[in-house]
mmCIF file of C-alpha atoms and ligand atoms in Angstrom:
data_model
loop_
_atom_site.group_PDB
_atom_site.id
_atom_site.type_symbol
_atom_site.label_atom_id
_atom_site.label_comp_id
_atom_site.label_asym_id
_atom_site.label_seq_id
_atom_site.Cartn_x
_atom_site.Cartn_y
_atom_site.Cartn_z
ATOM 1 C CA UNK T 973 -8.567 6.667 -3.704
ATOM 2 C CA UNK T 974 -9.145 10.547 -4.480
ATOM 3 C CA UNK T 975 -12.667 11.272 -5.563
ATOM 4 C CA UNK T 976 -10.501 14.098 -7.747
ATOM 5 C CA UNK T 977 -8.442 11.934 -9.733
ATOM 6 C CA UNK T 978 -11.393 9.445 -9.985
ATOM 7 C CA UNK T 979 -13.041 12.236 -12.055
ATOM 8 C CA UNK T 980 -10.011 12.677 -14.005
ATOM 9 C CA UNK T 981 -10.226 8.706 -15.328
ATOM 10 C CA UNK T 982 -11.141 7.536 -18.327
ATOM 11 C CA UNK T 983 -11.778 4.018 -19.589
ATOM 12 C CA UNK T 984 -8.938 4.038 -22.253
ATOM 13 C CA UNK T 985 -11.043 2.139 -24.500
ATOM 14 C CA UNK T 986 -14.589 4.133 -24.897
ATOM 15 C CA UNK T 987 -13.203 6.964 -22.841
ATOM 16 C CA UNK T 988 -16.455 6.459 -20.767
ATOM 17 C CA UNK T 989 -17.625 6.830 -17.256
ATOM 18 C CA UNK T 990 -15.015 4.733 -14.422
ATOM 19 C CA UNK T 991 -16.831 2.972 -10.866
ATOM 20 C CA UNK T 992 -14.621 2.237 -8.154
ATOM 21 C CA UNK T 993 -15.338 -1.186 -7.235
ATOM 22 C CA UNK T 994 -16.727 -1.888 -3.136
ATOM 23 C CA UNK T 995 -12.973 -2.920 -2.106
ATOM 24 C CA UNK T 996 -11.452 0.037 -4.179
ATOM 25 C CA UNK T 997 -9.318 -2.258 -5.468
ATOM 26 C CA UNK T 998 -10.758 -1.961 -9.156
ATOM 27 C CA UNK T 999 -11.717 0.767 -11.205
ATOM 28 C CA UNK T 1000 -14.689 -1.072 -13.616
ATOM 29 C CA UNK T 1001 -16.144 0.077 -17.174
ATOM 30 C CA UNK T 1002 -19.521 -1.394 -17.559
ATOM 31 C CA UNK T 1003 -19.723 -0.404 -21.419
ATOM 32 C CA UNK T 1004 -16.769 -2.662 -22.013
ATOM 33 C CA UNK T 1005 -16.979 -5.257 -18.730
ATOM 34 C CA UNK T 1006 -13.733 -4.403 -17.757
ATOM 35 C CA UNK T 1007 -11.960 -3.964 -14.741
ATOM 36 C CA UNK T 1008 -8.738 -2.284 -14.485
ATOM 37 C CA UNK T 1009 -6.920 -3.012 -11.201
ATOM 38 C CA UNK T 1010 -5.419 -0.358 -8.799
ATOM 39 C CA UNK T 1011 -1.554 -1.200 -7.689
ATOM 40 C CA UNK T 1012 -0.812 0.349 -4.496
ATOM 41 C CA UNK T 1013 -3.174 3.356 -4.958
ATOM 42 C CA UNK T 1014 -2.301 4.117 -8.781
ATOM 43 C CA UNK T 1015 -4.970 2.955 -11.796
ATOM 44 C CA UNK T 1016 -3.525 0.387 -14.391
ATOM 45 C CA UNK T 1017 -5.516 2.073 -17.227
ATOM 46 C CA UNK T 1018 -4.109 -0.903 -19.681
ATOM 47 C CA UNK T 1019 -6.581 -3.011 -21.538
ATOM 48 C CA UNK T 1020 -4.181 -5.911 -21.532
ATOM 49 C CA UNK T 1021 -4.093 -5.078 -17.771
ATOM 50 C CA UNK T 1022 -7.911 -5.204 -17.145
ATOM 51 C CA UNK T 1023 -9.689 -8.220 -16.089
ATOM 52 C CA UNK T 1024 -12.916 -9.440 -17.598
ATOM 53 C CA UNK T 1025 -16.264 -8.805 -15.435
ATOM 54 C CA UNK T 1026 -17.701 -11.755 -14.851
ATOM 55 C CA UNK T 1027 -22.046 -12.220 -15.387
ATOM 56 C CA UNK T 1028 -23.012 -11.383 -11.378
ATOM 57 C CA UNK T 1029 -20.283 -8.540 -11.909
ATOM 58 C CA UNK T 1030 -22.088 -7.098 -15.464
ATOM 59 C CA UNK T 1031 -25.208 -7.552 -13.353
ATOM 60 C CA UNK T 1032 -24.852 -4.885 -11.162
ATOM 61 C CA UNK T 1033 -24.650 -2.514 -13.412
ATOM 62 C CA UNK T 1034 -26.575 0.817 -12.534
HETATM 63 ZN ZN1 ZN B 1416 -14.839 1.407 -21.475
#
């Protein structure tokens, strides 16, 4: 996924900072422990979309 449009994202809930998951299959919001999953190359950015970070997840928080 672009680094660009990375930048551009949001979390639609706080509007705070986005990671790209490892597998760049997951864009994740540590403020909310949220994951919002990426569908062939586009960003879900739906809470009813996102899935729920799990502890180990929350735990690797930076
Ligand atoms: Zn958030």
């Amino acid at each position: 996924m672009d680094k660009k449009l990375l930048a551009l994202l949001a979390c639609p809930v706080c509007k705070g900072e986005l990671k790209l998951n490892d597998a760049r299959t997951e864009l994740i919001c540590y403020q909310d422990a949220m994951a919002f999953p990426i569908r062939e190359g586009i960003p879900v950015m739906l809470a009813n979309e996102a899935r729920t970070l799990d502890t180990d997840e929350r735990l690797h928080k930076q």
